[in-house]
Short mmCIF file of C-alpha atoms in Angstrom, two decimals:
data_model
loop_
_atom_site.label_atom_id
_atom_site.label_comp_id
_atom_site.label_asym_id
_atom_site.label_seq_id
_atom_site.Cartn_x
_atom_site.Cartn_y
_atom_site.Cartn_z
CA MET A 31 -14.48 16.27 1.49
CA LYS A 32 -10.97 16.26 3.16
CA ILE A 33 -9.70 12.87 3.20
CA LEU A 34 -6.30 11.10 4.55
CA ILE A 35 -5.43 8.00 2.91
CA THR A 36 -2.48 5.40 3.87
CA GLY A 37 -1.70 2.66 0.55
CA GLY A 38 -2.95 5.19 -1.73
CA THR A 39 -0.24 4.32 -4.71
CA GLY A 40 -1.90 0.54 -4.39
CA PHE A 41 -4.09 -0.88 -6.76
CA ILE A 42 -7.34 -0.18 -4.63
CA GLY A 43 -5.84 3.38 -3.39
CA GLN A 44 -5.22 4.85 -7.05
CA HIS A 45 -8.49 3.91 -8.27
CA LEU A 46 -10.02 5.53 -4.83
CA ILE A 47 -8.29 8.58 -5.22
CA ARG A 48 -8.77 9.19 -8.87
CA LYS A 49 -12.33 9.00 -8.29
CA ARG A 50 -12.53 11.42 -5.24
CA LEU A 51 -10.31 13.82 -7.20
CA LEU A 52 -13.09 14.15 -9.61
CA ALA A 53 -15.43 14.57 -6.85
CA GLY A 54 -13.26 17.69 -5.67
CA ASP A 55 -11.92 16.30 -2.75
CA GLU A 56 -8.72 17.58 -0.96
CA ILE A 57 -6.29 14.07 -0.33
CA TYR A 58 -3.73 13.59 1.73
CA CYS A 59 -1.88 10.39 1.14
CA LEU A 60 0.60 8.90 3.48
CA SER A 61 3.49 7.06 2.06
CA ARG A 62 6.87 5.76 2.30
CA ASP A 63 7.67 7.12 -1.02
CA PRO A 64 6.12 10.53 -1.34
CA ASP A 65 7.56 11.17 -4.62
CA LYS A 66 5.88 8.27 -6.16
CA VAL A 67 2.69 10.19 -4.79
CA GLU A 68 3.71 13.15 -6.54
CA ARG A 69 4.35 11.26 -9.87
CA THR A 70 1.25 8.88 -9.30
CA PHE A 71 -1.04 11.76 -8.77
CA SER A 72 0.83 14.60 -10.90
CA GLY A 73 0.80 16.77 -7.77
CA LYS A 74 -2.77 16.85 -7.16
CA VAL A 75 -2.56 14.68 -4.03
CA ALA A 76 -0.54 16.15 -0.74
CA ALA A 77 2.26 13.65 -0.25
CA LEU A 78 2.99 12.73 3.32
CA LYS A 79 5.94 10.64 4.86
CA THR A 80 4.66 11.11 8.42
CA LEU A 81 1.64 11.63 9.60
CA PRO A 82 0.95 15.39 10.16
CA ASP A 83 1.14 17.32 13.46
CA PRO A 84 -2.21 16.81 15.16
CA GLU A 85 -2.04 20.36 16.72
CA GLY A 86 -4.67 22.57 14.07
CA PHE A 87 -5.01 19.51 11.71
CA ALA A 88 -8.10 18.12 10.60
CA VAL A 89 -9.76 15.53 8.09
CA ASP A 90 -13.54 14.57 7.54
CA ALA A 91 -12.21 10.63 6.89
CA VAL A 92 -9.22 8.72 7.42
CA VAL A 93 -9.08 5.49 4.84
CA ASN A 94 -6.50 2.85 5.54
CA LEU A 95 -5.11 0.61 3.06
CA ALA A 96 -1.88 0.24 3.48
CA GLY A 97 -0.05 -3.37 3.77
CA GLU A 98 2.53 -5.39 2.26
CA PRO A 99 1.32 -7.79 -0.79
CA ILE A 100 0.26 -10.87 1.02
CA VAL A 101 1.04 -13.45 -1.99
CA ASP A 102 4.05 -12.04 -3.78
CA LYS A 103 6.49 -13.92 -1.68
CA ARG A 104 7.02 -16.99 0.44
CA TRP A 105 5.81 -16.79 3.81
CA SER A 106 8.85 -16.98 5.99
CA GLU A 107 9.05 -16.09 9.53
CA SER A 108 10.37 -12.72 8.77
CA ARG A 109 7.83 -11.98 5.82
CA LYS A 110 4.79 -12.94 8.08
CA GLN A 111 6.22 -10.64 10.67
CA LEU A 112 6.33 -7.78 7.95
CA LEU A 113 3.05 -8.37 6.71
CA ARG A 114 2.20 -8.26 10.28
CA GLU A 115 4.12 -4.94 11.07
CA SER A 116 3.10 -2.99 7.83
CA ARG A 117 -0.81 -3.57 8.77
CA ILE A 118 -1.25 -3.34 12.66
CA ASN A 119 1.69 -1.04 13.45
CA LEU A 120 0.30 1.58 10.91
CA THR A 121 -2.81 1.41 12.03
CA THR A 122 -1.90 1.63 15.61
CA GLU A 123 0.13 4.78 14.52
CA LEU A 124 -3.25 6.25 12.93
CA VAL A 125 -5.49 5.75 16.02
CA ASP A 126 -2.90 7.01 18.28
CA TRP A 127 -3.10 10.12 15.74
CA ILE A 128 -6.63 10.20 15.65
CA ALA A 129 -6.67 10.22 19.43
CA LYS A 130 -4.52 13.58 19.38
CA LEU A 131 -6.80 15.45 16.94
CA SER A 132 -8.57 17.92 18.51
CA VAL A 133 -11.31 17.75 15.87
CA LYS A 134 -11.77 13.86 14.96
CA PRO A 135 -12.75 12.58 11.65
CA ASP A 136 -15.92 11.22 11.18
CA VAL A 137 -14.93 8.10 10.03
CA LEU A 138 -12.21 5.73 9.68
CA VAL A 139 -12.62 2.94 6.98
CA SER A 140 -9.87 0.48 7.47
CA GLY A 141 -8.92 -2.41 5.16
CA SER A 142 -9.01 -6.10 6.31
CA ALA A 143 -9.62 -9.17 4.07
CA ILE A 144 -11.66 -12.10 3.48
CA GLY A 145 -8.41 -14.24 4.85
CA TYR A 146 -10.19 -13.08 8.37
CA TYR A 147 -12.18 -16.43 7.65
CA GLY A 148 -9.16 -18.58 7.35
CA SER A 149 -9.48 -21.26 4.85
CA VAL A 150 -12.79 -22.64 5.07
CA GLU A 151 -13.60 -26.00 3.72
CA GLY A 152 -17.28 -26.61 2.00
CA ASP A 153 -19.92 -24.35 -0.16
CA ARG A 154 -21.62 -22.60 2.89
CA LYS A 155 -21.72 -18.91 2.24
CA LEU A 156 -20.05 -17.06 5.09
CA GLY A 157 -21.60 -13.65 6.00
CA GLU A 158 -19.98 -11.29 8.50
CA GLY A 159 -21.00 -12.98 11.56
CA ASP A 160 -19.77 -16.45 10.63
CA ASP A 161 -17.31 -18.65 11.86
CA TYR A 162 -13.51 -18.71 10.83
CA THR A 163 -10.77 -21.52 10.41
CA PRO A 164 -7.76 -20.50 12.90
CA GLY A 165 -4.54 -19.76 10.85
CA PHE A 166 -2.01 -16.99 9.94
CA THR A 167 -4.61 -15.18 7.77
CA HIS A 168 -7.04 -15.37 10.35
CA ASP A 169 -5.06 -14.25 13.19
CA LEU A 170 -3.34 -11.24 10.80
CA CYS A 171 -7.04 -10.04 9.72
CA HIS A 172 -8.34 -10.33 13.37
CA ASP A 173 -5.68 -8.43 15.24
CA TRP A 174 -5.87 -5.58 11.85
CA GLU A 175 -9.52 -5.37 12.64
CA ASN A 176 -9.35 -4.84 16.40
CA THR A 177 -6.53 -2.69 16.03
CA ALA A 178 -8.49 -0.23 14.29
CA LEU A 179 -11.81 -0.87 16.36
CA ASN A 180 -9.64 1.04 19.26
CA ALA A 181 -10.85 4.23 17.15
CA GLU A 182 -14.12 3.75 18.56
CA SER A 183 -13.17 4.68 21.91
CA THR A 184 -12.17 8.22 20.62
CA GLY A 185 -15.60 8.57 19.06
CA VAL A 186 -14.71 7.90 15.59
CA ARG A 187 -17.16 5.66 13.45
CA VAL A 188 -15.40 2.64 12.30
CA CYS A 189 -15.87 0.72 9.15
CA LEU A 190 -13.88 -2.63 8.43
CA ILE A 191 -14.00 -4.04 4.70
CA ARG A 192 -13.02 -7.42 4.23
CA THR A 193 -12.09 -7.36 0.88
CA GLY A 194 -11.94 -10.32 -1.77
CA VAL A 195 -9.90 -10.75 -5.01
CA VAL A 196 -10.20 -7.40 -6.52
CA LEU A 197 -10.78 -7.54 -10.33
CA GLY A 198 -9.46 -4.58 -12.56
CA HIS A 199 -6.70 -3.21 -14.86
CA GLY A 200 -3.91 -4.49 -12.63
CA GLY A 201 -4.05 -6.36 -9.30
CA ALA A 202 -4.61 -9.98 -8.95
CA LEU A 203 -6.01 -10.34 -12.74
CA SER A 204 -2.82 -8.63 -13.91
CA LYS A 205 -0.79 -11.72 -12.90
CA MET A 206 -3.23 -13.85 -14.66
CA TYR A 207 -3.93 -12.32 -17.58
CA TYR A 208 -0.33 -13.09 -19.70
CA PRO A 209 -0.49 -17.05 -19.07
CA PHE A 210 -4.50 -17.03 -20.19
CA LYS A 211 -3.46 -15.02 -23.25
CA MET A 212 -0.75 -17.03 -24.15
CA GLY A 213 -3.11 -19.84 -23.92
CA LEU A 214 -1.77 -21.21 -20.84
CA GLY A 215 -4.53 -20.62 -18.10
CA GLY A 216 -6.30 -22.97 -16.25
CA PRO A 217 -7.59 -23.95 -12.83
CA VAL A 218 -5.10 -23.96 -9.75
CA GLY A 219 -4.85 -27.19 -8.26
CA SER A 220 -8.28 -29.14 -7.88
CA GLY A 221 -9.99 -25.87 -9.10
CA LYS A 222 -13.08 -26.96 -6.45
CA GLN A 223 -11.97 -23.88 -4.19
CA TRP A 224 -14.12 -20.87 -3.87
CA MET A 225 -12.72 -17.75 -5.11
CA SER A 226 -14.46 -14.72 -3.65
CA TRP A 227 -14.26 -11.65 -5.71
CA ILE A 228 -15.32 -8.04 -6.36
CA HIS A 229 -14.72 -5.55 -9.49
CA ILE A 230 -12.76 -2.85 -8.76
CA ASP A 231 -15.52 -0.18 -9.67
CA ASP A 232 -17.58 -1.82 -6.79
CA GLU A 233 -15.17 -1.74 -4.28
CA VAL A 234 -14.51 1.67 -4.73
CA GLU A 235 -18.01 2.60 -4.62
CA VAL A 236 -18.53 0.89 -1.64
CA ILE A 237 -15.80 2.53 0.30
CA GLU A 238 -16.99 6.00 -1.06
CA MET A 239 -20.97 4.74 0.38
CA LEU A 240 -19.16 3.99 4.17
CA LEU A 241 -17.54 7.37 3.93
CA THR A 242 -20.69 9.11 3.36
CA HIS A 243 -23.60 7.17 4.99
CA SER A 244 -22.89 8.06 8.61
CA GLN A 245 -25.15 5.16 9.94
CA LEU A 246 -23.18 2.48 8.55
CA SER A 247 -20.39 0.84 10.67
CA GLY A 248 -18.68 -2.17 11.79
CA VAL A 249 -17.75 -5.38 9.62
CA PHE A 250 -18.42 -5.52 5.52
CA ASN A 251 -17.79 -8.32 3.29
CA LEU A 252 -16.46 -6.65 0.07
CA THR A 253 -17.31 -9.29 -2.22
CA SER A 254 -19.81 -9.94 -5.06
CA PRO A 255 -22.66 -11.98 -4.02
CA ASN A 256 -21.68 -14.96 -6.38
CA ALA A 257 -18.30 -16.12 -5.60
CA ALA A 258 -17.06 -18.74 -8.50
CA THR A 259 -15.05 -21.89 -8.07
CA ASN A 260 -11.45 -21.48 -9.17
CA ALA A 261 -12.61 -23.98 -12.16
CA GLU A 262 -15.47 -21.41 -12.96
CA PHE A 263 -13.46 -18.81 -12.82
CA SER A 264 -10.63 -19.64 -14.91
CA LYS A 265 -13.20 -21.22 -17.28
CA THR A 266 -15.18 -18.00 -17.64
CA LEU A 267 -11.78 -15.79 -17.98
CA GLY A 268 -10.84 -18.37 -20.80
CA ARG A 269 -14.04 -17.51 -22.55
CA VAL A 270 -13.94 -13.97 -22.07
CA MET A 271 -10.30 -13.77 -23.78
CA HIS A 272 -11.17 -16.11 -26.48
CA ARG A 273 -8.53 -18.54 -25.12
CA PRO A 274 -8.40 -22.23 -23.76
CA ALA A 275 -8.30 -22.63 -20.04
CA ILE A 276 -7.34 -26.19 -19.61
CA LEU A 277 -3.94 -26.49 -18.62
CA PRO A 278 -3.98 -26.92 -14.85
CA MET A 279 -1.45 -25.43 -12.21
CA PRO A 280 -0.98 -28.59 -9.82
CA ALA A 281 -0.76 -27.79 -6.33
CA TYR A 282 2.64 -29.06 -5.76
CA ALA A 283 4.03 -26.28 -7.97
CA MET A 284 2.33 -23.58 -6.19
CA LYS A 285 3.78 -24.84 -2.66
CA LEU A 286 6.94 -25.01 -4.16
CA LEU A 287 6.71 -21.54 -5.22
CA LEU A 288 4.86 -20.08 -2.58
CA GLY A 289 5.12 -22.53 0.16
CA GLU A 290 2.76 -22.13 3.25
CA GLY A 291 1.14 -18.87 1.26
CA ALA A 292 -0.11 -21.02 -1.69
CA GLU A 293 -2.92 -21.79 0.74
CA LEU A 294 -4.35 -18.69 -0.41
CA LEU A 295 -4.59 -20.11 -4.11
CA LEU A 296 -5.23 -23.57 -3.45
CA LYS A 297 -8.17 -23.21 -0.64
CA GLY A 298 -10.65 -20.61 -0.26
CA GLN A 299 -13.79 -19.55 1.24
CA ARG A 300 -17.33 -18.72 -0.20
CA VAL A 301 -17.82 -15.01 0.96
CA TYR A 302 -21.04 -13.45 0.90
CA PRO A 303 -21.74 -9.51 1.20
CA GLU A 304 -24.57 -10.39 3.63
CA LYS A 305 -24.46 -6.53 5.16
CA LEU A 306 -23.92 -4.91 2.06
CA LEU A 307 -27.35 -6.51 0.56
CA GLN A 308 -29.20 -5.65 3.71
CA VAL A 309 -28.34 -1.73 3.51
CA GLY A 310 -29.54 -1.99 -0.18
CA TYR A 311 -26.10 -1.88 -1.87
CA LYS A 312 -26.84 -2.40 -5.82
CA PHE A 313 -23.67 -4.43 -7.35
CA LYS A 314 -22.31 -2.97 -10.61
CA TYR A 315 -20.92 -5.94 -11.62
CA PRO A 316 -22.63 -8.91 -9.76
CA ASP A 317 -21.66 -11.11 -12.57
CA LEU A 318 -18.43 -12.65 -12.90
CA GLU A 319 -18.63 -12.68 -17.25
CA GLU A 320 -19.79 -8.97 -17.07
CA ALA A 321 -17.13 -8.05 -14.74
CA LEU A 322 -14.68 -9.68 -16.68
CA ALA A 323 -15.60 -8.64 -19.99
CA SER A 324 -15.35 -5.10 -18.43
CA ILE A 325 -11.98 -5.38 -18.03
CA CYS A 326 -10.51 -7.85 -20.76
CA THR A 327 -12.49 -6.64 -23.88
#
């Protein structure tokens, strides 16, 4: 396959590109830092700073994973605007570019997140068609998804991936690893909030499935069928690492660090991959302890 990818130097993007290179794919990576693309993939990926001239250019698929990290900094109004622009503006450019191609890609796989559901209280499992709680993360993901769906009017199949917390070497787990390694880990806030997670191997395999199965389209929750509460997650990570996990991070401390963005860690949603299970996807790591053990041991 010939694939154009945005966000290719990010956590998910790197894993996806390396696996597709092994499969013999020809990869184009759109990035603000082409030199980083060259370094990261040892020159095996075509690094692009701008979208190619649509005249005479064709790819089989487009994977859109770009976006500023959402938890790294406090949500000031300028930060919120940057989070929106890094997702929605680029997606708009991609869709407009696809419309100009004389030979369209078969599919656009475009990123989203379980933040689409907002901070949903309670233990109810949320499938792709379930309700949401209004707020910044919902509005961000809703607008991001709707922008990508505009590609359908050009005849391109669109798949939207609402991704949970991705577990692997790097990503969210890297921020938790050293406190737990030092015996300083524990639940955040009450610990009762749900964490909907997925192993990086399943994340990449699902994206590959969406690239190659022409009958699949629309929204997919990319989470394990077995979400855990934050307290369960912390206890399991501590057990896998043979460390205590009893020191809680108070809610007020998270709010001081992250402001409004702390809601992503203090609240949550129990997301269920209803559509993936309906189409017969078999998770490699449906169990949290096995998923963490594959990474941390």
